[in-house]
PDB file of C-alpha atoms in Angstrom:
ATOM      1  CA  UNK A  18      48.286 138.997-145.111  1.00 48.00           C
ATOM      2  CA  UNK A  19      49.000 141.394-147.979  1.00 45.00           C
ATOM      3  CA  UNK A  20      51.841 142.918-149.053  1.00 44.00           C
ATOM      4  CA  UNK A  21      52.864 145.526-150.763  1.00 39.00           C
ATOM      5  CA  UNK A  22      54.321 145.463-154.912  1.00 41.00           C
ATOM      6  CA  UNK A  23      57.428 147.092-153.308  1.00 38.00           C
ATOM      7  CA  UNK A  24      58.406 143.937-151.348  1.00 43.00           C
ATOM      8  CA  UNK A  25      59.216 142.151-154.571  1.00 41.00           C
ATOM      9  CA  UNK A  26      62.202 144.031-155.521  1.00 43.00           C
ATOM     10  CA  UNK A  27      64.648 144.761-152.019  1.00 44.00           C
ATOM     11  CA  UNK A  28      66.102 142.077-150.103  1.00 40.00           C
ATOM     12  CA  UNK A  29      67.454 142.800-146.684  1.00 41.00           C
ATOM     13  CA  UNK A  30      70.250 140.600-145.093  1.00 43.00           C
ATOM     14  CA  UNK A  31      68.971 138.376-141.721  1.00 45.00           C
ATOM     15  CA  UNK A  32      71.299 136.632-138.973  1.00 39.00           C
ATOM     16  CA  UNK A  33      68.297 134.755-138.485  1.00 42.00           C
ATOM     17  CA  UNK A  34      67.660 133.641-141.902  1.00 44.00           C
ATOM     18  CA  UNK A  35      71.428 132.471-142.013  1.00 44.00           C
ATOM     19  CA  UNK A  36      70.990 130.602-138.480  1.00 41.00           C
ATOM     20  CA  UNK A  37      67.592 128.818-140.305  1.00 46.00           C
ATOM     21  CA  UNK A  38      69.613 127.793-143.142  1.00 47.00           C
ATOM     22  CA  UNK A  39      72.282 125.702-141.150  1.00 42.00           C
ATOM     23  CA  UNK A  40      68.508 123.660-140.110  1.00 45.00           C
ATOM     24  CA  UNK A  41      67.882 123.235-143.973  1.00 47.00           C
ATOM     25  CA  UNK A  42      71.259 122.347-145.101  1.00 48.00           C
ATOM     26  CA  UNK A  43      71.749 119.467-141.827  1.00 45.00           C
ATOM     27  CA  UNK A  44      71.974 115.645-142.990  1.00 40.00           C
ATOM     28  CA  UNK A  45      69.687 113.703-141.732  1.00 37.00           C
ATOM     29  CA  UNK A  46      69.661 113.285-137.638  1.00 35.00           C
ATOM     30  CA  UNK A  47      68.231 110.705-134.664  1.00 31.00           C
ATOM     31  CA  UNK A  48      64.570 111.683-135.326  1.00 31.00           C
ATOM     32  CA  UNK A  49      61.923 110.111-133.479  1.00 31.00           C
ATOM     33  CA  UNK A  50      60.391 106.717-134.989  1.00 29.00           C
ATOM     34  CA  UNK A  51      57.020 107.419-134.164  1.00 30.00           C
ATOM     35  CA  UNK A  52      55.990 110.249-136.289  1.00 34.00           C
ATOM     36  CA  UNK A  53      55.239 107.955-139.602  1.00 36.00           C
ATOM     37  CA  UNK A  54      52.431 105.058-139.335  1.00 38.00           C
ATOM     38  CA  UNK A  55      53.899 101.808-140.647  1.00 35.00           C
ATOM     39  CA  UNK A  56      51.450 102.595-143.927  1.00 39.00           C
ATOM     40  CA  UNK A  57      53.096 106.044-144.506  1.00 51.00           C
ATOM     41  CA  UNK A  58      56.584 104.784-144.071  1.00 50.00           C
ATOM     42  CA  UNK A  59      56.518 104.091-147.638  1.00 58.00           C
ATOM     43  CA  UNK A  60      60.819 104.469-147.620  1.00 61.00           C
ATOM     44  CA  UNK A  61      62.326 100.988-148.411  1.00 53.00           C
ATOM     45  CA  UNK A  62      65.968 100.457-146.817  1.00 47.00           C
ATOM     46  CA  UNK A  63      66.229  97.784-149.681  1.00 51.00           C
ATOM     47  CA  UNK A  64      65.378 100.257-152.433  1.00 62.00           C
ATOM     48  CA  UNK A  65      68.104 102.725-151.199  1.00 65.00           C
ATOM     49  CA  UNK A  66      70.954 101.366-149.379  1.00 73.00           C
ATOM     50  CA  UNK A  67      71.730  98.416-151.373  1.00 59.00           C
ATOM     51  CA  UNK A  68      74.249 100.138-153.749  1.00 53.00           C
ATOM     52  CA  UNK A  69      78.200 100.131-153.730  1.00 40.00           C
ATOM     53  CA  UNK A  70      77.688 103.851-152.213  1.00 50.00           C
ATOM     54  CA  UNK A  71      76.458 102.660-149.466  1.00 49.00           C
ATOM     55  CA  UNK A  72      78.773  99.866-147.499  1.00 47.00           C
ATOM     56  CA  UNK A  73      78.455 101.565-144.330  1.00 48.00           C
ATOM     57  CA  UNK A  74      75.168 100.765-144.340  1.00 44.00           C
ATOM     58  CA  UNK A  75      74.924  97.464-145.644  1.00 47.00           C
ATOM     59  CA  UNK A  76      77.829  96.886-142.330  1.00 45.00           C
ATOM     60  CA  UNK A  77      74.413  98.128-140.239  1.00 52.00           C
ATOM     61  CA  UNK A  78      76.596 100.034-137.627  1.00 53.00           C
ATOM     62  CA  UNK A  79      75.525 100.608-134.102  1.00 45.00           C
ATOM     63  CA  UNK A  80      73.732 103.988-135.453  1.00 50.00           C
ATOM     64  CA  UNK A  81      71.974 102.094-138.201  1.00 52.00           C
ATOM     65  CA  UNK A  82      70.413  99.431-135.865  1.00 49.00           C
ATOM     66  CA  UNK A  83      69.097 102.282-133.531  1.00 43.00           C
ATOM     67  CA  UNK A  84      67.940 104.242-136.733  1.00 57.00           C
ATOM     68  CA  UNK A  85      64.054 103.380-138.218  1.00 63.00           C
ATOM     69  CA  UNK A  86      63.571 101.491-141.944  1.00 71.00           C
ATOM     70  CA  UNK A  87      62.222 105.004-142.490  1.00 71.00           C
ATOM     71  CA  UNK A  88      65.546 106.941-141.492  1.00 74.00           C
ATOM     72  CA  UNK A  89      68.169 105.091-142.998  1.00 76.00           C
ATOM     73  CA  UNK A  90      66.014 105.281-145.857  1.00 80.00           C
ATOM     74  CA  UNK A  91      66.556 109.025-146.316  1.00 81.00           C
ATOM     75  CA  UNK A  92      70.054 108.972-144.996  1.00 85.00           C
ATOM     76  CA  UNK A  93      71.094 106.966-147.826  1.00 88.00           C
ATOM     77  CA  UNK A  94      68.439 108.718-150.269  1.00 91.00           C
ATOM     78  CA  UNK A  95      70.935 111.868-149.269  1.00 92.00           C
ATOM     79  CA  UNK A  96      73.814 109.908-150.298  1.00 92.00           C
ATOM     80  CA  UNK A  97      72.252 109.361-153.661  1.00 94.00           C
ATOM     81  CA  UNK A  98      71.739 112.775-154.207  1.00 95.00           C
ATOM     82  CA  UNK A  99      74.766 113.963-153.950  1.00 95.00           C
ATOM     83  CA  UNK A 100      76.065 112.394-156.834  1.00 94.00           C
ATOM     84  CA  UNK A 101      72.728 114.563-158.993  1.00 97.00           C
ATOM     85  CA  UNK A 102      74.500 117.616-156.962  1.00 97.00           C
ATOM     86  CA  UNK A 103      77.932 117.448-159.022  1.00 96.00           C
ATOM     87  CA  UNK A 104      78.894 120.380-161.626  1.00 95.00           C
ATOM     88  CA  UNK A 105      79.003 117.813-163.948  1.00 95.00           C
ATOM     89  CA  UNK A 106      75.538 117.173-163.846  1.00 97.00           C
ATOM     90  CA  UNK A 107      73.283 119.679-165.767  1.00 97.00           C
ATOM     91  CA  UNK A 108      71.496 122.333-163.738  1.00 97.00           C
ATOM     92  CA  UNK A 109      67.688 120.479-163.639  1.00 97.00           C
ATOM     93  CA  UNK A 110      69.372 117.820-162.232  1.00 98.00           C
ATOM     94  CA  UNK A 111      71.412 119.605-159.809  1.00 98.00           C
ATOM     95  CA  UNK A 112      68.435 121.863-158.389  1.00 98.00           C
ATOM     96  CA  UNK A 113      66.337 119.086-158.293  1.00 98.00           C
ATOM     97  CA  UNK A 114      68.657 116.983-156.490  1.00 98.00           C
ATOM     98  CA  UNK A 115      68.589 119.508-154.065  1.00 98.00           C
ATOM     99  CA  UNK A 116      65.111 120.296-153.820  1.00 98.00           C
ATOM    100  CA  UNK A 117      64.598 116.473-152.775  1.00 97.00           C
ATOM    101  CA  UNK A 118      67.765 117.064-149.777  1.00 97.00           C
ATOM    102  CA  UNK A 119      65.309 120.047-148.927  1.00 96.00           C
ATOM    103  CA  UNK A 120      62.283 117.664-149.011  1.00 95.00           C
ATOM    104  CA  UNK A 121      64.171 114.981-146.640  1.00 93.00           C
ATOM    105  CA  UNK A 122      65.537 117.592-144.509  1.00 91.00           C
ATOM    106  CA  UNK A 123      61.821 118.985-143.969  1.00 90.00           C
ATOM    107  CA  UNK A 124      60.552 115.522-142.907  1.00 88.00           C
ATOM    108  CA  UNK A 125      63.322 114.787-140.704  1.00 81.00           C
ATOM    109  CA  UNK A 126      62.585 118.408-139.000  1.00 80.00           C
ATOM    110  CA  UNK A 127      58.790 117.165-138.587  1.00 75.00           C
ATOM    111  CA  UNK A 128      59.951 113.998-137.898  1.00 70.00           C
ATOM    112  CA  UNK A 129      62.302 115.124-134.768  1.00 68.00           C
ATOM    113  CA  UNK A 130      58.950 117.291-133.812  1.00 70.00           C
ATOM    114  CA  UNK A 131      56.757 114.328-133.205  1.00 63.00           C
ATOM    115  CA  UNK A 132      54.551 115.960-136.220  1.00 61.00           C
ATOM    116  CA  UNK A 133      52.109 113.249-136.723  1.00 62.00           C
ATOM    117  CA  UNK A 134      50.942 115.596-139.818  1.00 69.00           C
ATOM    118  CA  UNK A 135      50.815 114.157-143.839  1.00 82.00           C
ATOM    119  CA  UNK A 136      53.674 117.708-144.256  1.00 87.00           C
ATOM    120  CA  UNK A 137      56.272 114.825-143.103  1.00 85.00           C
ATOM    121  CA  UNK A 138      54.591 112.318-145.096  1.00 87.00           C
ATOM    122  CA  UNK A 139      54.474 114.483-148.072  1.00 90.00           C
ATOM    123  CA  UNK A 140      57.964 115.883-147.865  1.00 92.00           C
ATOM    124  CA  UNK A 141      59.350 112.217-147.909  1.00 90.00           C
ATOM    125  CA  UNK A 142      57.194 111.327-150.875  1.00 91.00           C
ATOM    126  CA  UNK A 143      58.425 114.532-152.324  1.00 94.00           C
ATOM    127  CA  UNK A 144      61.913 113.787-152.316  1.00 94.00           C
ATOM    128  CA  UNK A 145      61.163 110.098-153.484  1.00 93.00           C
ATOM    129  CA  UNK A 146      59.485 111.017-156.811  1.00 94.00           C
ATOM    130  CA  UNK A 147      62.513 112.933-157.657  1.00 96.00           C
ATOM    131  CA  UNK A 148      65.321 110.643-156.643  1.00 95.00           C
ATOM    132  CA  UNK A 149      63.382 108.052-158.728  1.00 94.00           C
ATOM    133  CA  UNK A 150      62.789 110.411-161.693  1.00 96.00           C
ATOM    134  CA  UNK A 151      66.637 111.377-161.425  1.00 96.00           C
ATOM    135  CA  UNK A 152      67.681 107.648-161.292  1.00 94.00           C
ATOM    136  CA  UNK A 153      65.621 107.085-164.482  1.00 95.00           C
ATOM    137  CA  UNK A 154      67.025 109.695-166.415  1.00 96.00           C
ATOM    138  CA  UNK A 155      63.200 111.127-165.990  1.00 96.00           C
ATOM    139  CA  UNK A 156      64.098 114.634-165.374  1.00 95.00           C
ATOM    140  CA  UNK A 157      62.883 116.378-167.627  1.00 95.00           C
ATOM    141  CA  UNK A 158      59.578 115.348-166.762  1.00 95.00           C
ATOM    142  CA  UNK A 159      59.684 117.282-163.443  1.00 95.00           C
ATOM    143  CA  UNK A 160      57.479 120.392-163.091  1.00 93.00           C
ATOM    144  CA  UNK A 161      59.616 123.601-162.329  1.00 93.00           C
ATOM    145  CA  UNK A 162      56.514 125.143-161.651  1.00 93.00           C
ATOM    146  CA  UNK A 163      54.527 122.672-159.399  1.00 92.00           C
ATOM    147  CA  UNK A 164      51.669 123.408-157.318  1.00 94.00           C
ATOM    148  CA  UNK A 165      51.425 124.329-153.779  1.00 95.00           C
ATOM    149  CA  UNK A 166      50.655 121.124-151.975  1.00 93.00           C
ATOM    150  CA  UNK A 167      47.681 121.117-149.863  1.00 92.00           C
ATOM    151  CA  UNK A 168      49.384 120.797-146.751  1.00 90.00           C
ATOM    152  CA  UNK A 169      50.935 124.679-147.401  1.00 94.00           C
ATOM    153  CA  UNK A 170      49.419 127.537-148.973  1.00 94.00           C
ATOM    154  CA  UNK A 171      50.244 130.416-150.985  1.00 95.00           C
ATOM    155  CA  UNK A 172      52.155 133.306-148.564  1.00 95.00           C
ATOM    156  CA  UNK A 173      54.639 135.832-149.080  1.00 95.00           C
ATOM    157  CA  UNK A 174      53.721 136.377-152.656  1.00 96.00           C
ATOM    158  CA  UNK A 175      56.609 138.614-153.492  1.00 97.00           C
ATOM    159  CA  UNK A 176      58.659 135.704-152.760  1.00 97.00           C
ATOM    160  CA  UNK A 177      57.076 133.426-154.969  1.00 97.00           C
ATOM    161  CA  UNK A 178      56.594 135.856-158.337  1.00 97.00           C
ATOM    162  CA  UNK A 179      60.587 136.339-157.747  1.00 97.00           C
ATOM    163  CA  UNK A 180      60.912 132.596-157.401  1.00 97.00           C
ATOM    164  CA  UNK A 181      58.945 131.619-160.559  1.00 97.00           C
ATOM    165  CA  UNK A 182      60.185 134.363-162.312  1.00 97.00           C
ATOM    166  CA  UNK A 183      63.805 133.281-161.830  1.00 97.00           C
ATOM    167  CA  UNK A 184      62.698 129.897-162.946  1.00 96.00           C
ATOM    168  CA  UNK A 185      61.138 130.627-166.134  1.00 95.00           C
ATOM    169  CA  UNK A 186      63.781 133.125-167.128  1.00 96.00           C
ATOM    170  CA  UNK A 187      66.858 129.954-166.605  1.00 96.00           C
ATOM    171  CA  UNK A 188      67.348 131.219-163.275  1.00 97.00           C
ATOM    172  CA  UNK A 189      67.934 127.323-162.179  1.00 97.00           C
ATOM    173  CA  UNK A 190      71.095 127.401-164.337  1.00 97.00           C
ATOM    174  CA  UNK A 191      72.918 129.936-161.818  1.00 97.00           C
ATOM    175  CA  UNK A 192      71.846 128.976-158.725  1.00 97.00           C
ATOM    176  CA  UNK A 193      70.346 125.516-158.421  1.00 97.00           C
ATOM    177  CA  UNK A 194      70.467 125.193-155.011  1.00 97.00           C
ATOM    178  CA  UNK A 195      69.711 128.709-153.530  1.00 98.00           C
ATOM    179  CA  UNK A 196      66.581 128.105-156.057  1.00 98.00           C
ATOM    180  CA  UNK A 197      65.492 125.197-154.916  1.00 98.00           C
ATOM    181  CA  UNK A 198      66.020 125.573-150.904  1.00 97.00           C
ATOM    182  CA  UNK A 199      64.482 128.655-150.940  1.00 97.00           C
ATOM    183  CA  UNK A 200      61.022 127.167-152.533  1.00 97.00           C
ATOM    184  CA  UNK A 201      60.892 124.257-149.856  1.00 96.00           C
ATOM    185  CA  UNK A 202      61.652 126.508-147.108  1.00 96.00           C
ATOM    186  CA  UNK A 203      58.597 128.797-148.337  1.00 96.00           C
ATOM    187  CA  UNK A 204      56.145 125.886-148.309  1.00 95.00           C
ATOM    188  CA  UNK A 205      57.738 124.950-144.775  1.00 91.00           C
ATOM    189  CA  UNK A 206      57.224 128.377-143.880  1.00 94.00           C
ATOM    190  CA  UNK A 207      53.300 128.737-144.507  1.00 94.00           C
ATOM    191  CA  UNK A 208      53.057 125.423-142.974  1.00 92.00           C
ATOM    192  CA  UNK A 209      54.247 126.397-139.830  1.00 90.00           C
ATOM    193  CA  UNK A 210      51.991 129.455-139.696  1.00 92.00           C
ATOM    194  CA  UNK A 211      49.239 127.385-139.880  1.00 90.00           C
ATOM    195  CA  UNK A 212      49.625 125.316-137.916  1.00 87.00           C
ATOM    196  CA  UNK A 213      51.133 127.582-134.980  1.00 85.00           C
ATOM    197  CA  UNK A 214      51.194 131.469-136.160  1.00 86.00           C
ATOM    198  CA  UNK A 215      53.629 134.202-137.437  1.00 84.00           C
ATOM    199  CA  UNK A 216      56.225 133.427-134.598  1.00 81.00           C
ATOM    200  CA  UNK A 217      56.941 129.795-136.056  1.00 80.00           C
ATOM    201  CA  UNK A 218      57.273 130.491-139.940  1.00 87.00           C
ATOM    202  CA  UNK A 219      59.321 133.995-139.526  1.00 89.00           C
ATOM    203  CA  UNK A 220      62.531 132.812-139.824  1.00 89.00           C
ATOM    204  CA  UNK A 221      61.453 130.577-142.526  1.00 91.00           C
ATOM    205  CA  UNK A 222      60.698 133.202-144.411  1.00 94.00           C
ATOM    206  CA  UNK A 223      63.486 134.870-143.523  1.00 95.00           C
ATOM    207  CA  UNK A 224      65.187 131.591-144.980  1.00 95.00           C
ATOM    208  CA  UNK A 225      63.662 131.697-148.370  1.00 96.00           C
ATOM    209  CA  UNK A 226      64.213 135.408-148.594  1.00 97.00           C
ATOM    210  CA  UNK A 227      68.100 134.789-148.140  1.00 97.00           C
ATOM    211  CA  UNK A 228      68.012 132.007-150.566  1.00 97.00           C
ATOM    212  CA  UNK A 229      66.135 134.028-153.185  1.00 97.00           C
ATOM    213  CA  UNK A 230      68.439 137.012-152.833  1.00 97.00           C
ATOM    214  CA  UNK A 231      71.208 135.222-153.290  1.00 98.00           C
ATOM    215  CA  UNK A 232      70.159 133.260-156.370  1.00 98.00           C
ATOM    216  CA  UNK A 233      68.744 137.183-157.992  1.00 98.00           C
ATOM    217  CA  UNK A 234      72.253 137.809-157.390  1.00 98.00           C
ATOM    218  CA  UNK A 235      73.559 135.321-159.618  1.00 98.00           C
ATOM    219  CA  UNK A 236      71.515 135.738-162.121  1.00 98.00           C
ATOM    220  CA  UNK A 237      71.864 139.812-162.431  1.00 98.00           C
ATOM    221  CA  UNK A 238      75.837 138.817-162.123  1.00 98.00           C
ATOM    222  CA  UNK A 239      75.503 136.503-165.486  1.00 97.00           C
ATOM    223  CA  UNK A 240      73.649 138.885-167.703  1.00 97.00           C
ATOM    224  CA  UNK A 241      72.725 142.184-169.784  1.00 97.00           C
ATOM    225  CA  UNK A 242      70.998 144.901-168.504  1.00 97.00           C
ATOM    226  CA  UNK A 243      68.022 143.837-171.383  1.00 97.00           C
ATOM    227  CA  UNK A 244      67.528 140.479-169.953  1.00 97.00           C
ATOM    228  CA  UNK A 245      67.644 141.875-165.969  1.00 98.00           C
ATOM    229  CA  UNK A 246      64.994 144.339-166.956  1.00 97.00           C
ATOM    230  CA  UNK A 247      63.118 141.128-168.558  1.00 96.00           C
ATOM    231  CA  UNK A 248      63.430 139.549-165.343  1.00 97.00           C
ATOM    232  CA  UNK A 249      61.728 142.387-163.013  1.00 97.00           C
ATOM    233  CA  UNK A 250      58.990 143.129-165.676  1.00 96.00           C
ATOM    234  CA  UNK A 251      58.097 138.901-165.121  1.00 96.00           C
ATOM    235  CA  UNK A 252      58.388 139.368-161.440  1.00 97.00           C
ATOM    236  CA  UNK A 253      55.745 141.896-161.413  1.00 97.00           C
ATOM    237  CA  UNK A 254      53.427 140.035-163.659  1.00 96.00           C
ATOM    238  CA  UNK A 255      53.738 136.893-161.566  1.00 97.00           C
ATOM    239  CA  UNK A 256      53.044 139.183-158.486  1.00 97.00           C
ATOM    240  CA  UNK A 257      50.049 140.818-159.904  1.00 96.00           C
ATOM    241  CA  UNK A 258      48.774 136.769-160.551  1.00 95.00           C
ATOM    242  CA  UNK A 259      49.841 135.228-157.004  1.00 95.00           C
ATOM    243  CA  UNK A 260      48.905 138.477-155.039  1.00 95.00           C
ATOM    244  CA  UNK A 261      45.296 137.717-155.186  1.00 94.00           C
ATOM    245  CA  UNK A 262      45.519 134.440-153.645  1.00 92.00           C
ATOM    246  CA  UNK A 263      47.799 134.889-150.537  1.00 90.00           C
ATOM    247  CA  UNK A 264      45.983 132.978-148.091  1.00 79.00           C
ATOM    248  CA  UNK A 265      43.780 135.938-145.899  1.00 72.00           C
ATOM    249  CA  UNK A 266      42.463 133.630-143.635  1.00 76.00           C
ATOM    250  CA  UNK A 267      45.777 131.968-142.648  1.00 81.00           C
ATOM    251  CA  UNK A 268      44.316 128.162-143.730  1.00 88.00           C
ATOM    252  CA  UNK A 269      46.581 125.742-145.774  1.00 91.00           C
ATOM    253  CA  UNK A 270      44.807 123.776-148.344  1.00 91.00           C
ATOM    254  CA  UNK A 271      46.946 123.712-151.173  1.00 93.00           C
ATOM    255  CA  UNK A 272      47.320 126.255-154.055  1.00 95.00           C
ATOM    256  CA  UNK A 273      47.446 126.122-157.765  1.00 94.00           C
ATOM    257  CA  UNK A 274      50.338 128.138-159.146  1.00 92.00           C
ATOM    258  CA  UNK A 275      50.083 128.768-163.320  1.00 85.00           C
ATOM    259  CA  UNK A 276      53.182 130.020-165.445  1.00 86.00           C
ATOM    260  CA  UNK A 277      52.629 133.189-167.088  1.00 85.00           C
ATOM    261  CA  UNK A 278      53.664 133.800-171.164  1.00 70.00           C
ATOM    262  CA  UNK A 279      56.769 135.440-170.732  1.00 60.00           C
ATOM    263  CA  UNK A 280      55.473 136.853-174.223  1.00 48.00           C
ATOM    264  CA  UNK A 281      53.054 139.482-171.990  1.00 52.00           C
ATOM    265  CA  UNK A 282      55.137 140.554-169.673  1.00 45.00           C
ATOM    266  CA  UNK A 283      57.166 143.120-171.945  1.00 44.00           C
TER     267      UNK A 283
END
């Protein structure tokens, strides 16, 4: 599916994008309990709902009983996250918190789908890895630039050279969580054309498009005209480099993304 250099630059407003985003931005939901294997519902109640945060669930409620290990596992993993999400906390820690509420909002979407795909499986694991790094003060540890994972693949790359451009230019530190919705919902999106077409991941795309403008937006808003022009000279490089491997054949198997030396892009 290729696209053309002038798609990295103009963003253009979408109801539907703004209808997908009240889907990413949900707490978690009654979701079917049958979409995880017991050996992939690797969430522990015990692990996560245990604190002093989390009394209503330690009361087990009517909705908790009815609720799998697995889901009030991620409800209270959302619970946790919040307090990462605070403008106290520094912005890694705040877009990351936020990438893992993406992560557990993606499996619970699968999840209510009766997806009995690893994306759910994944997504969950996902947001686990970063809660624990979070909890550990292991932050800074975290990737900003991670790999595709092999359920997704590598689509829309005008989408991705802005997002990794934005990233490696401290783009995190003015919009954390447009930043980091915007990269799940793009791996959601390529998913779902896989696995059934353009018509699914559309508004997904859409999605991520919205986030990314927004978060552009914030960062053109907080500096010079030198360090804008910075920024679009890195979002062309980065297109140039992910350009060549949006997936042609529509297939997801995963997809290596490299940062580029900011050095060579002036």
């Amino acid at each position: 599916m290729p696209h053309s250099a002038l798609q990295a630059a103009p963003y253009k407003k979408s109801l539907y994008a703004t209808l997908s985003a009240v889907l990413l931005l949900s707490t978690v939901s009654c979701v079917s309990t049958t979409s995880l294997t017991p050996k992939d519902a690797t969430l522990k109640t015990t692990d996560y709902c245990l604190s002093s945060n989390h009394t209503e669930s330690q009361a087990q409620t009517a909705d908790d009983k009815a609720q799998s290990v697995q889901q009030r596992a991620m409800k209270c993993m959302l619970n946790e996250l919040q307090t990462y999400q605070q403008k106290d906390m520094s912005a890694r820690q705040q877009y990351f918190a936020y990438k893992a509420q993406a992560w557990l909002n993606y499996a619970t979407h699968k999840d209510s789908m009766n997806s009995r795909s690893d994306a759910a499986v994944q997504a969950a694991q996902a947001a686990e890895t970063i809660l624990q790094a979070l909890k550990n003060n292991k932050v800074e540890a975290l990737e900003l630039i991670e790999d595709i994972p092999s359920t997704s693949t590598l689509m829309r790359p005008d989408l991705w050279a802005t997002l990794n451009a934005l990233k490696d230019s401290g783009g995190i530190v003015n919009a954390p969580r447009e930043m980091a919705f915007s990269e799940v919902a793009l791996i959601w999106a390529a998913t779902d054309h896989c696995e059934r077409g353009a018509k699914s991941s559309n508004s997904h795309f859409r999605m991520a498009d919205r986030w990314l403008e927004q978060a552009r937006e914030a960062f053109v808003n907080a500096h010079d005209s030198k360090t804008n022009v910075a920024l679009e000279a890195l979002i062309v490089r980065y297109y140039e480099e992910y350009a060549p491997l949006d997936s042609s054949d529509d297939s997801c198997n995963g997809q290596v993304l490299t940062a580029i030396d900011k050095k060579q892009a002036h």
